[in-house]
Amino acid sequence: MTKPWFKNLRQIEPYVPGEQSKNENIIKLNANENPYPPSPQVMQALREIRPENLSLYPNSNAQKLVDAIAQYHGVKSSQVFVGNGSDDVIALSFMAFFNSDKPILFPDITYSFYPVWCRLFNIPYETPKVDDNFKIIPSDYYKPNGGVIFPNPNAPTGIGEGKEFIKDILNHNPDSIVIVDEAYVDFGCYSSIELLKEYDNLLVVQTFSKSRSMAGMRIGAAIGNEELIGVLNAVKNSYNSYTLDSVAIECGSAAVNDDEYFKSTLLKISSTRDRVSDIFKKMGFTVYPSQSNFIFVTKNDISAKALFEYLKSKNIFIRYFNLPRIDNHLRITIGTDEQMDTLIKETENYLNGLK
Amino acid sequence: MTKPWFKNLRQIEPYVPGEQSKNENIIKLNANENPYPPSPQVMQALREIRPENLSLYPNSNAQKLVDAIAQYHGVKSSQVFVGNGSDDVIALSFMAFFNSDKPILFPDITYSFYPVWCRLFNIPYETPKVDDNFKIIPSDYYKPNGGVIFPNPNAPTGIGEGKEFIKDILNHNPDSIVIVDEAYVDFGCYSSIELLKEYDNLLVVQTFSKSRSMAGMRIGAAIGNEELIGVLNAVKNSYNSYTLDSVAIECGSAAVNDDEYFKSTLLKISSTRDRVSDIFKKMGFTVYPSQSNFIFVTKNDISAKALFEYLKSKNIFIRYFNLPRIDNHLRITIGTDEQMDTLIKETENYLNGLK
């Protein structure tokens, strides 16, 4: 590289998004998408978009969606921030809240984007190890730090923690912003939103991509005290005033307002998850207790990677991570019962073939 | 402020987006929106969105839209980057390309977001003054710098520059990335896209918000050499892998593919602009030669602010900037002929009332 302007380029290791197949006949259990469609009211809101919704700028606060989320959670609208997927919300939160010289803390096994944002924004970080059962050890988060973030339930393990665990971390971190990333919380995990009344340094992040079947629409939200939300808005308005388009605002509001559909979808997924977990256990897998829309499994007498490749050859895509400590594990998104039955059948075929 | 976590908050002056009125009966000439609807093919694409477009993640490269834009401009798909509005594209470009200790350069009178991004990303900057006719002085951009950005046509003046001007700046800046922000280029200005063949340090940014009537959909694009686009993608994928939602990808592609509608809308706006410019000149205004979808006007014997307030009281919203050098000027978006006739009538009424 000899071009004179090369020295001004950002030196960055390209982050490669997860594998996408163009084959539409696959069973796609690799991205934690929801197998059920979004609420019919979302599709209705989409059909009602008028040309002027597109030709005019959106409301830069996405006020309609903010109000719907605030009402849903019983908080003030000034406590809610929305962004272009929870990745956008978390990226802006890193810029807004992690400005210390001390390292921020998050588990070694967790959402793989956290260290990517740290490198992008030059934020120092440390990654305390989860224990051998992949549980976060709260006392690792007692030391001085520049902030704390962890998903609850954690990814890619699906393991969730309860109120006392969250309170313990908050009680030991009065000097830091603590972000609880609740991307998968709706599938049966404890939500920290009620703790906002007690802790002004808590920020809860959620997404519409999983439980609300709207990964294609890119909507994430943060809920916290007014002051944190104010700083988040100031940073967002210094980056991009209009992150959410008018269609997302309308469709997102419709999704929040159809709670009955939401709850029925959650019930279907958690019931399928529990059934599939039991069957994988019977097949000899270790299945970690999942409070999410995926299960994390291992079987110490087989190669996870080989099973992953076998299933791929059968057009079933699950997720394999070639990472320390979890390189013999698999993350499987919960699809429909029919999809999971095919997965189970092929997994049995594979295991029988090894005998 | 005594909260212990306060020290970790980003200290930032909140950027306040432009005024939005909730009154639907106003004539809105303050945000450079397009008075005409997007292409009927865009609305058709919107109607064809299926539930699975929403429940699954979008293609993270927005490949369909990237391909459509590449084909439109006769460049390779690897030379095109798309983002969530051109603000997102420019913000990511600042992170990707302005990493020098030397200041970046942009005009003192220009798009007001440039200094905001510099402050957000800690990029040093200098702002050479445009001349008394608000023309950019090319020789101001000959000195060593960390990068150059300017809109062509410039905002809020609407003044455009031609090929020789752009080449002159590029010829004097082989060591820097030069970004030409072509937000308004389609309304009659010279586009630098043809210069990409000659200059590998040129990045051209465009938007769907103005000429394609899609401000509510948030689509921007950058066109440049493969290496620049590669770095931009690496930065984007380290920030948010999925900035463009599936609806925007489908609707944006449909817009690009309906060139006939696009051209007819441009013609309507430029013809209204030229007519309105002449009338304002006859009323005694100085009207700068506009190559955009707005005009920038002043009348030295009246107060721009007072006229702005008067028009507002008549439900006509235009833009007044309380900024040095332009605080007796007004920026008026080109609406429909009917809207402009009402504006002209009320402006005449105001001037007659002063006699």
XYZ file of C-alpha atoms in Angstrom:
710
model
C 0.000 0.000 0.000
C 1.685 3.148 -1.179
C -1.183 5.561 -1.694
C -0.466 8.852 0.047
C -3.889 9.076 1.675
C -3.568 5.595 3.206
C -2.321 6.995 6.522
C -5.689 8.710 7.112
C -7.702 5.506 6.825
C -9.106 3.936 9.910
C -7.119 0.763 10.619
C -9.765 -1.726 11.538
C -10.194 -5.463 11.410
C -13.302 -6.019 9.312
C -16.105 -7.515 11.362
C -17.806 -10.196 9.310
C -21.554 -10.562 9.910
C -22.967 -14.080 10.320
C -23.448 -16.406 7.378
C -26.526 -15.791 5.228
C -27.729 -18.357 2.732
C -29.536 -17.351 -0.408
C -31.214 -20.742 -0.534
C -34.815 -20.193 0.553
C -35.442 -23.862 1.247
C -33.170 -24.031 4.249
C -34.275 -24.344 7.851
C -32.663 -21.226 9.286
C -31.862 -21.707 12.965
C -28.634 -19.692 13.036
C -29.597 -16.052 13.670
C -32.120 -16.248 16.516
C -34.835 -14.945 14.267
C -38.455 -15.575 15.164
C -40.150 -18.275 13.052
C -43.527 -16.581 13.436
C -44.569 -13.494 11.487
C -44.925 -10.110 13.192
C -48.350 -9.118 14.499
C -51.019 -8.729 11.795
C -51.361 -5.175 13.101
C -47.760 -4.544 12.032
C -48.584 -5.640 8.494
C -51.687 -3.466 8.632
C -49.605 -0.437 9.699
C -47.252 -1.161 6.813
C -50.130 -1.225 4.325
C -51.352 2.132 5.628
C -48.086 3.990 4.960
C -48.873 6.916 2.666
C -46.518 8.550 0.141
C -46.094 11.596 2.416
C -44.793 9.317 5.199
C -41.914 8.626 2.834
C -41.373 12.077 1.315
C -41.242 13.934 4.652
C -38.586 13.469 7.355
C -39.595 11.201 10.221
C -40.126 12.645 13.667
C -36.546 12.666 14.916
C -37.528 11.457 18.385
C -39.728 8.676 16.961
C -42.169 10.024 19.540
C -45.063 7.708 18.672
C -42.914 4.632 19.209
C -41.240 6.084 22.309
C -44.672 6.795 23.819
C -45.914 3.278 23.033
C -42.871 1.674 24.677
C -43.091 3.979 27.701
C -46.733 3.127 28.210
C -46.020 -0.580 27.799
C -43.398 -0.541 30.546
C -45.142 1.998 32.781
C -42.333 4.558 32.585
C -42.205 8.150 31.353
C -41.549 8.818 27.675
C -38.460 10.766 28.735
C -37.075 7.461 30.019
C -37.166 5.774 26.617
C -34.722 5.970 23.720
C -35.121 4.151 20.403
C -32.596 3.341 17.706
C -31.896 1.461 14.530
C -31.773 -1.984 16.143
C -30.326 -2.646 19.588
C -26.839 -2.666 18.015
C -27.304 1.020 17.224
C -28.640 1.663 20.740
C -25.694 -0.135 22.371
C -23.102 1.508 20.089
C -24.473 4.943 21.019
C -24.543 3.891 24.685
C -20.855 2.947 24.518
C -20.132 6.452 23.167
C -22.431 8.089 25.718
C -21.550 6.221 28.916
C -18.161 4.532 28.663
C -15.786 7.503 28.848
C -13.566 6.417 31.722
C -9.870 5.528 31.641
C -10.759 2.409 33.600
C -11.740 -0.687 31.647
C -15.354 -1.595 31.180
C -16.276 -5.135 32.191
C -18.226 -7.853 30.389
C -18.090 -11.666 30.441
C -15.576 -13.538 28.288
C -18.391 -15.561 26.764
C -21.053 -13.133 25.644
C -22.353 -11.113 22.705
C -19.445 -10.889 20.294
C -20.051 -7.253 19.370
C -19.013 -5.759 22.750
C -15.247 -5.971 22.100
C -15.814 -4.724 18.521
C -17.389 -1.505 19.826
C -14.616 -1.135 22.398
C -12.025 -1.278 19.635
C -14.014 1.116 17.426
C -14.341 3.732 20.172
C -11.002 3.038 21.896
C -12.641 1.938 25.134
C -10.443 -0.206 27.419
C -12.114 -3.441 28.526
C -11.653 -6.594 30.594
C -13.554 -9.841 30.232
C -13.952 -11.812 33.489
C -14.418 -15.511 32.808
C -17.804 -17.109 33.304
C -17.610 -20.278 35.408
C -17.476 -23.829 34.053
C -21.258 -23.888 33.806
C -21.086 -20.613 31.870
C -22.568 -18.635 34.753
C -21.460 -15.039 35.281
C -19.641 -14.655 38.630
C -20.998 -11.456 40.232
C -17.941 -10.800 42.414
C -15.847 -10.365 39.259
C -17.766 -7.118 38.768
C -17.006 -5.636 42.200
C -13.724 -4.015 41.171
C -13.301 -0.415 39.964
C -14.354 -0.131 36.340
C -15.474 2.280 33.611
C -18.834 0.602 33.168
C -20.491 -2.804 33.062
C -22.496 -4.523 30.345
C -23.886 -8.030 30.099
C -26.833 -9.660 28.377
C -29.582 -11.186 30.491
C -30.147 -13.912 29.490
C -26.553 -14.208 28.325
C -25.629 -15.125 24.753
C -24.847 -17.579 23.288
C -25.622 -19.625 26.394
C -29.232 -18.555 27.010
C -28.591 -18.612 30.751
C -30.594 -15.976 32.627
C -30.180 -14.428 36.052
C -32.731 -13.091 38.534
C -33.395 -9.971 40.549
C -30.909 -10.611 43.368
C -28.060 -11.195 40.929
C -28.732 -7.926 39.078
C -29.158 -5.987 42.327
C -25.890 -7.401 43.625
C -23.998 -6.098 40.585
C -25.768 -2.725 40.774
C -25.095 -2.416 44.513
C -21.383 -2.926 43.887
C -21.261 -0.409 41.030
C -22.712 2.904 42.189
C -19.965 4.760 40.278
C -20.621 3.111 36.901
C -23.323 2.887 34.319
C -24.551 -0.713 34.242
C -26.179 -1.808 30.994
C -28.342 -4.917 30.999
C -28.780 -6.081 27.418
C -32.181 -7.757 27.414
C -32.254 -8.805 23.763
C -33.794 -12.176 24.692
C -35.528 -11.294 27.964
C -39.109 -11.751 26.745
C -38.682 -15.507 26.349
C -38.873 -16.105 30.087
C -36.106 -14.198 31.868
C -36.286 -11.636 34.671
C -36.408 -8.053 33.335
C -34.565 -5.339 35.248
C -36.973 -2.613 34.206
C -38.617 -2.563 37.638
C -35.180 -1.799 39.144
C -35.044 1.556 37.345
C -37.013 2.977 40.284
C -34.154 2.090 42.632
C -31.043 2.544 40.469
C -30.342 5.682 38.450
C -27.188 4.153 36.903
C -29.052 1.274 35.229
C -29.804 1.198 31.507
C -31.934 -1.614 30.070
C -31.655 -2.333 26.341
C -34.253 -4.328 24.399
C -34.876 -5.205 20.760
C -37.782 -5.897 18.425
C -35.677 -8.371 16.427
C -36.361 -11.519 18.425
C -39.543 -11.584 20.487
C -41.449 -9.206 18.199
C -40.412 -10.929 14.924
C -39.044 -7.716 13.434
C -35.332 -8.307 12.763
C -35.852 -6.951 9.243
C -37.199 -3.672 10.575
C -34.286 -2.695 12.871
C -35.760 -1.379 16.119
C -34.036 -1.307 19.475
C -34.791 0.591 22.666
C -33.095 1.713 25.869
C -34.979 2.407 29.064
C -33.322 4.292 31.903
C -33.492 7.429 33.988
C -34.217 10.715 32.237
C -30.677 11.965 32.578
C -29.117 8.930 30.914
C -31.718 9.029 28.146
C -30.990 12.745 27.676
C -27.276 12.096 27.146
C -28.095 9.231 24.797
C -30.314 11.545 22.753
C -27.606 14.224 22.671
C -25.069 11.723 21.336
C -27.549 10.301 18.828
C -28.488 13.782 17.627
C -24.787 14.487 17.117
C -24.421 11.329 15.034
C -27.622 11.003 12.985
C -30.812 12.883 13.853
C -33.078 10.471 12.037
C -32.035 6.899 12.749
C -35.529 5.420 12.657
C -37.491 5.718 9.453
C -41.204 6.479 9.349
C -42.158 2.915 8.453
C -40.275 1.516 11.449
C -41.930 4.056 13.754
C -45.426 3.102 12.564
C -44.805 -0.647 12.487
C -42.979 -0.666 15.826
C -45.831 1.183 17.524
C -48.338 -1.296 16.094
C -46.266 -4.207 17.423
C -46.157 -2.831 20.964
C -49.877 -2.231 20.949
C -50.748 -5.842 20.058
C -49.829 -7.461 23.341
C -52.095 -10.452 22.910
C -50.324 -11.593 19.745
C -46.944 -10.928 21.363
C -47.727 -13.089 24.386
C -49.111 -15.928 22.268
C -45.950 -16.026 20.121
C -43.726 -16.052 23.207
C -45.704 -18.954 24.624
C -45.337 -20.985 21.434
C -41.575 -20.485 21.360
C -40.930 -21.203 25.026
C -43.047 -24.336 24.849
C -41.207 -25.573 21.750
C -37.893 -24.723 23.424
C -38.698 -26.737 26.528
C -39.852 -29.718 24.474
C -36.746 -29.651 22.271
C -34.471 -29.213 25.288
C -35.893 -32.396 26.818
C -35.431 -34.355 23.593
C -31.799 -33.203 23.208
C -31.150 -34.226 26.802
C -32.599 -37.668 26.041
C -30.233 -37.882 23.059
C -27.361 -37.407 25.496
C -26.660 -33.697 25.016
C -25.898 -31.257 27.770
C -28.512 -28.538 27.319
C -27.977 -25.360 29.312
C -31.134 -23.963 30.923
C -32.316 -21.439 28.344
C -34.453 -18.395 29.002
C -34.101 -17.262 25.405
C -35.269 -18.310 21.925
C -32.284 -20.582 21.401
C -30.627 -23.478 23.146
C -26.911 -23.992 23.718
C -25.872 -27.635 23.609
C -22.848 -29.915 23.673
C -22.187 -33.643 23.664
C -18.740 -34.539 24.803
C -18.423 -37.708 22.714
C -19.122 -35.994 19.392
C -17.669 -33.105 17.442
C -19.983 -30.094 17.482
C -18.387 -28.839 14.301
C -19.010 -32.151 12.527
C -22.682 -32.157 13.542
C -22.945 -28.509 12.425
C -21.507 -29.445 9.020
C -23.747 -32.502 8.732
C -26.884 -30.473 9.455
C -25.758 -27.826 6.982
C -25.508 -30.527 4.324
C -29.152 -31.305 5.136
C -30.080 -27.612 4.705
C -30.424 -27.021 8.431
C -28.348 -24.013 9.513
C -27.426 -23.701 13.186
C -24.583 -21.725 14.758
C -21.104 -22.971 15.551
C -18.557 -20.661 17.201
C -14.904 -21.440 16.679
C -14.009 -19.707 19.947
C -12.106 -20.725 23.094
C -14.164 -22.655 25.689
C -17.216 -23.046 23.431
C -15.710 -24.649 20.347
C -17.525 -27.917 20.986
C -20.893 -26.273 21.547
C -23.772 -25.376 19.241
C -26.366 -22.629 19.409
C -29.719 -23.611 17.953
C -32.476 -21.073 17.390
C -35.976 -22.246 18.281
C -38.006 -22.482 15.081
C -41.482 -23.878 14.544
C -42.327 -27.299 15.938
C -42.143 -28.712 12.430
C -38.682 -27.250 11.826
C -37.448 -28.556 15.161
C -38.820 -32.030 14.417
C -36.757 -32.085 11.234
C -33.706 -30.938 13.190
C -34.269 -33.669 15.794
C -34.715 -36.344 13.145
C -31.503 -35.346 11.347
C -29.588 -35.121 14.613
C -30.759 -38.640 15.468
C -29.725 -39.823 12.011
C -26.292 -38.330 12.556
C -25.865 -39.935 15.972
C -27.068 -43.301 14.652
C -24.588 -43.063 11.818
C -21.760 -42.774 14.361
C -22.680 -46.025 16.097
C -24.714 17.221 39.616
C -23.303 14.980 42.305
C -24.081 11.507 41.031
C -20.943 9.361 41.164
C -21.369 8.009 37.637
C -21.615 11.498 36.152
C -17.920 11.567 35.297
C -18.400 8.721 32.804
C -21.042 10.546 30.773
C -20.148 11.966 27.433
C -20.040 15.764 27.775
C -21.786 16.958 24.691
C -23.757 19.968 23.647
C -27.111 18.611 22.523
C -27.662 19.120 18.820
C -31.235 20.232 18.282
C -32.831 19.011 15.031
C -34.826 21.542 12.972
C -38.272 22.666 13.966
C -41.129 20.297 13.177
C -44.724 21.448 13.308
C -47.529 19.062 14.173
C -49.971 21.236 12.268
C -50.732 19.416 9.015
C -52.158 22.485 7.322
C -48.855 24.297 7.060
C -46.879 24.871 3.889
C -43.613 23.194 4.858
C -40.700 24.804 3.006
C -38.135 24.491 5.801
C -36.534 21.049 5.490
C -35.754 20.710 1.762
C -38.202 17.873 1.450
C -39.643 17.015 -1.948
C -43.260 18.147 -2.453
C -43.917 15.262 -4.829
C -44.521 11.678 -3.704
C -41.925 8.956 -4.295
C -42.231 6.868 -7.452
C -45.392 4.736 -7.631
C -43.011 1.788 -7.927
C -41.720 2.612 -4.438
C -45.248 2.410 -3.051
C -45.742 -0.839 -4.961
C -42.557 -2.303 -3.436
C -43.836 -1.253 -0.022
C -47.154 -3.034 -0.591
C -45.298 -6.198 -1.588
C -43.340 -6.507 1.655
C -44.122 -9.902 3.174
C -44.102 -10.842 6.870
C -40.858 -12.782 6.418
C -39.142 -9.604 5.130
C -39.758 -8.248 8.615
C -39.084 -11.341 10.738
C -35.714 -12.170 9.130
C -32.600 -10.001 9.267
C -31.959 -7.836 6.211
C -29.034 -8.561 3.947
C -26.306 -6.722 5.818
C -24.768 -5.332 2.622
C -28.160 -4.227 1.272
C -26.867 -5.906 -1.864
C -29.986 -5.387 -3.971
C -29.886 -1.630 -3.382
C -26.107 -1.459 -3.791
C -26.380 -3.258 -7.130
C -29.157 -0.939 -8.328
C -27.130 2.175 -7.467
C -23.961 0.752 -9.040
C -25.787 -0.026 -12.242
C -27.388 3.432 -12.265
C -24.015 5.162 -12.040
C -22.114 2.687 -14.193
C -19.706 1.666 -11.438
C -18.942 -1.662 -9.771
C -21.051 -2.780 -6.812
C -17.850 -2.867 -4.765
C -17.665 0.908 -5.280
C -21.002 1.577 -3.566
C -21.834 1.853 0.136
C -25.308 2.515 1.532
C -26.396 3.750 4.939
C -29.251 4.992 7.041
C -29.508 8.398 5.364
C -26.525 10.370 4.128
C -25.963 11.591 7.699
C -25.140 8.010 8.666
C -22.916 7.642 5.588
C -21.026 10.866 6.352
C -20.688 10.082 10.074
C -19.166 6.696 9.221
C -16.943 8.391 6.616
C -15.633 10.803 9.251
C -14.707 7.792 11.403
C -13.255 5.909 8.447
C -11.261 8.627 6.683
C -10.498 11.552 8.978
C -7.858 10.064 11.266
C -5.097 12.616 10.873
C -3.695 15.023 13.467
C -4.061 17.758 10.876
C -7.380 19.590 10.728
C -9.953 18.666 8.132
C -11.228 21.556 6.031
C -14.756 22.637 5.127
C -16.335 26.026 4.360
C -17.498 28.303 7.188
C -20.949 28.473 5.623
C -22.043 24.927 4.882
C -23.977 21.952 6.211
C -24.217 22.524 9.953
C -23.592 18.889 10.867
C -19.901 18.791 9.836
C -18.585 20.514 12.995
C -20.957 18.407 15.107
C -19.351 15.178 13.823
C -15.883 16.661 14.342
C -16.709 17.327 17.980
C -18.278 13.878 18.429
C -15.238 12.061 17.005
C -12.594 14.530 18.249
C -11.503 15.474 14.733
C -9.666 18.807 14.457
C -11.116 21.127 11.815
C -10.751 24.513 10.166
C -13.404 26.413 8.259
C -12.065 28.673 5.478
C -14.450 31.523 4.758
C -16.507 31.512 1.590
C -16.263 34.814 -0.300
C -18.771 37.660 -0.108
C -20.873 35.983 -2.789
C -20.783 32.787 -0.714
C -18.494 31.058 -3.219
C -15.950 28.535 -1.937
C -12.368 29.746 -2.615
C -10.434 26.717 -3.943
C -6.997 27.998 -2.904
C -8.103 27.841 0.741
C -7.981 24.070 0.320
C -4.404 23.883 -0.947
C -2.790 23.698 2.485
C -1.879 20.496 4.339
C -4.980 18.971 5.928
C -6.474 15.780 7.357
C -9.249 15.661 4.775
C -11.662 17.868 2.867
C -15.449 17.867 2.727
C -17.885 20.240 1.075
C -21.367 19.961 -0.387
C -21.851 20.528 -4.103
C -24.092 22.422 -4.473
C -23.287 24.013 -1.131
C -25.894 24.434 1.609
C -27.672 26.580 2.587
C -26.665 28.713 -0.390
C -27.551 26.312 -3.227
C -24.466 27.481 -5.137
C -22.916 24.713 -7.231
C -19.465 24.297 -8.749
C -18.310 22.555 -11.926
C -15.755 20.009 -13.015
C -12.707 22.280 -13.084
C -13.365 23.514 -9.556
C -13.610 19.971 -8.176
C -10.541 18.812 -10.128
C -8.585 21.775 -8.819
C -9.306 20.815 -5.220
C -8.548 17.154 -5.925
C -5.304 18.005 -7.716
C -4.126 19.950 -4.678
C -5.079 17.194 -2.228
C -3.462 13.916 -3.314
C -2.688 13.102 0.343
C -6.239 13.517 1.644
C -9.612 11.934 1.214
C -11.884 14.507 -0.444
C -15.602 14.014 0.171
C -18.070 15.758 -2.121
C -21.462 15.783 -0.436
C -23.925 15.727 -3.327
C -27.143 15.790 -1.293
C -28.717 18.241 -3.761
C -26.770 17.432 -6.926
C -29.669 15.984 -8.914
C -31.421 19.336 -9.174
C -29.001 20.591 -11.798
C -25.449 20.555 -10.461
C -22.311 18.870 -11.795
C -21.784 15.415 -10.273
C -18.230 14.298 -9.523
C -19.002 10.624 -10.060
C -17.240 10.617 -13.438
C -14.070 11.805 -11.659
C -13.851 8.548 -9.700
C -12.023 7.086 -12.693
C -9.241 9.640 -12.252
C -9.078 10.163 -8.482
C -8.835 7.310 -6.002
C -9.070 9.693 -3.018
C -12.531 10.992 -3.962
C -15.706 9.902 -2.187
C -19.087 11.076 -3.479
C -22.047 11.018 -1.076
C -25.664 11.162 -2.202
C -29.079 10.840 -0.560
C -32.578 9.626 -1.390
C -34.105 12.273 0.907
C -34.364 15.139 -1.562
C -34.454 14.232 -5.246
C -36.050 10.813 -4.684
C -38.731 12.055 -2.218
C -37.712 9.545 0.432
C -36.632 11.567 3.482
C -38.890 9.387 5.617
C -37.129 6.207 4.501
C -33.536 7.171 5.421
C -31.267 6.094 2.578
C -27.877 7.540 1.737
C -25.041 6.261 -0.429
C -21.326 6.746 -0.950
C -19.582 6.021 -4.217
C -15.800 5.734 -4.374
C -12.959 3.402 -5.125
C -13.144 -0.163 -3.824
C -10.557 0.396 -1.145
C -12.367 3.370 0.393
C -15.683 1.505 0.240
C -14.009 -1.497 1.882
C -12.836 0.598 4.837
C -16.268 2.206 5.092
C -17.858 -1.252 5.237
C -15.383 -2.390 7.889
C -16.212 0.614 10.072
C -19.943 0.196 9.493
C -19.773 -3.508 10.331
C -17.977 -2.594 13.556
C -20.738 -0.135 14.451
C -24.002 -1.727 13.298
C -24.124 -4.588 10.789
C -27.681 -3.895 9.751
C -28.235 -0.184 9.296
C -30.690 -0.466 6.416
C -33.925 -2.305 7.057
C -35.526 -4.638 4.535
C -38.263 -2.173 3.608
C -35.715 0.548 2.809
C -33.706 -1.884 0.682
C -36.761 -2.872 -1.375
C -38.189 0.634 -1.694
C -34.805 2.205 -2.451
C -34.142 -0.278 -5.233
C -37.563 0.426 -6.738
C -36.832 4.162 -6.682
C -33.543 3.811 -8.531
C -35.155 1.627 -11.164
C -37.857 4.189 -12.030
C -35.671 6.726 -13.785
C -38.470 8.217 -15.851
C -40.436 9.288 -12.770
C -37.240 10.577 -11.144
C -36.352 12.781 -14.115
C -39.880 14.160 -14.432
C -39.933 15.169 -10.746
C -36.547 16.869 -11.044
C -37.774 18.828 -14.035
C -40.859 20.042 -12.193
C -38.809 21.268 -9.251
C -36.083 22.987 -11.242
C -38.667 24.735 -13.384
C -40.589 25.947 -10.322
C -37.291 27.038 -8.751
C -36.311 29.129 -11.760
C -39.743 30.733 -11.948
C -39.788 31.557 -8.223
C -36.207 32.870 -8.356
C -37.215 35.354 -11.063
C -40.232 36.536 -9.097
C -38.184 37.055 -5.932
C -35.647 39.037 -7.935
C -38.471 41.217 -9.274
C -39.596 41.777 -5.673
C -36.133 43.175 -4.974
C -34.495 40.163 -3.358
C -30.968 39.001 -3.996
C -31.405 35.360 -5.066
C -28.248 33.279 -5.246
C -28.004 31.033 -8.319
C -29.392 27.746 -7.001
C -28.604 24.285 -8.336
C -30.618 22.666 -5.548
C -34.239 22.295 -4.462
C -34.140 25.479 -2.402
C -33.297 29.128 -2.900
C -31.243 31.337 -0.618
C -32.422 34.931 -0.563
C -31.877 38.255 1.157
C -33.221 41.796 0.837
C -31.054 44.365 2.466
C -33.853 46.772 3.345
C -35.904 44.263 5.305
C -35.338 41.950 8.245
C -35.129 38.320 7.171
C -36.121 37.236 10.639
C -39.225 39.445 10.585
C -40.313 38.042 7.215
C -39.658 34.515 8.507
C -41.877 35.207 11.538
C -44.576 36.805 9.397
C -44.704 33.819 7.038
C -44.814 31.471 10.008
C -47.852 33.331 11.308
C -49.429 32.590 7.916
C -48.577 28.873 8.288
C -45.708 29.035 5.796
C -42.528 27.584 7.308
C -39.196 28.524 5.730
C -35.722 28.419 7.286
C -33.946 31.223 9.102
C -30.411 30.700 10.445
C -29.312 32.898 13.320
C -25.665 32.504 12.288
C -22.831 34.925 11.480
C -22.793 36.255 7.894
C -26.176 34.745 6.966
C -28.419 36.123 9.689
C -30.317 38.304 7.242
C -30.858 35.512 4.730
C -33.613 32.960 4.253
C -33.572 29.451 2.814
C -36.767 28.500 1.034
C -37.440 24.935 -0.115
C -39.059 24.602 -3.544
C -42.552 23.201 -3.058
C -45.327 22.739 -5.590
C -46.239 25.654 -7.848
C -49.384 26.177 -5.796
C -47.424 26.305 -2.523
C -44.926 28.735 -4.015
C -47.702 30.981 -5.304
C -49.079 31.243 -1.773
C -45.576 32.028 -0.499
C -45.134 34.715 -3.146
C -48.519 36.257 -2.379
C -47.808 36.414 1.351
C -44.325 37.804 0.763
C -45.842 40.530 -1.411
C -48.406 41.237 1.283
C -45.619 41.591 3.811
C -43.585 43.930 1.614
C -46.672 46.031 0.828
C -47.431 46.310 4.539
C -43.999 47.873 5.080
C -44.609 50.676 2.593
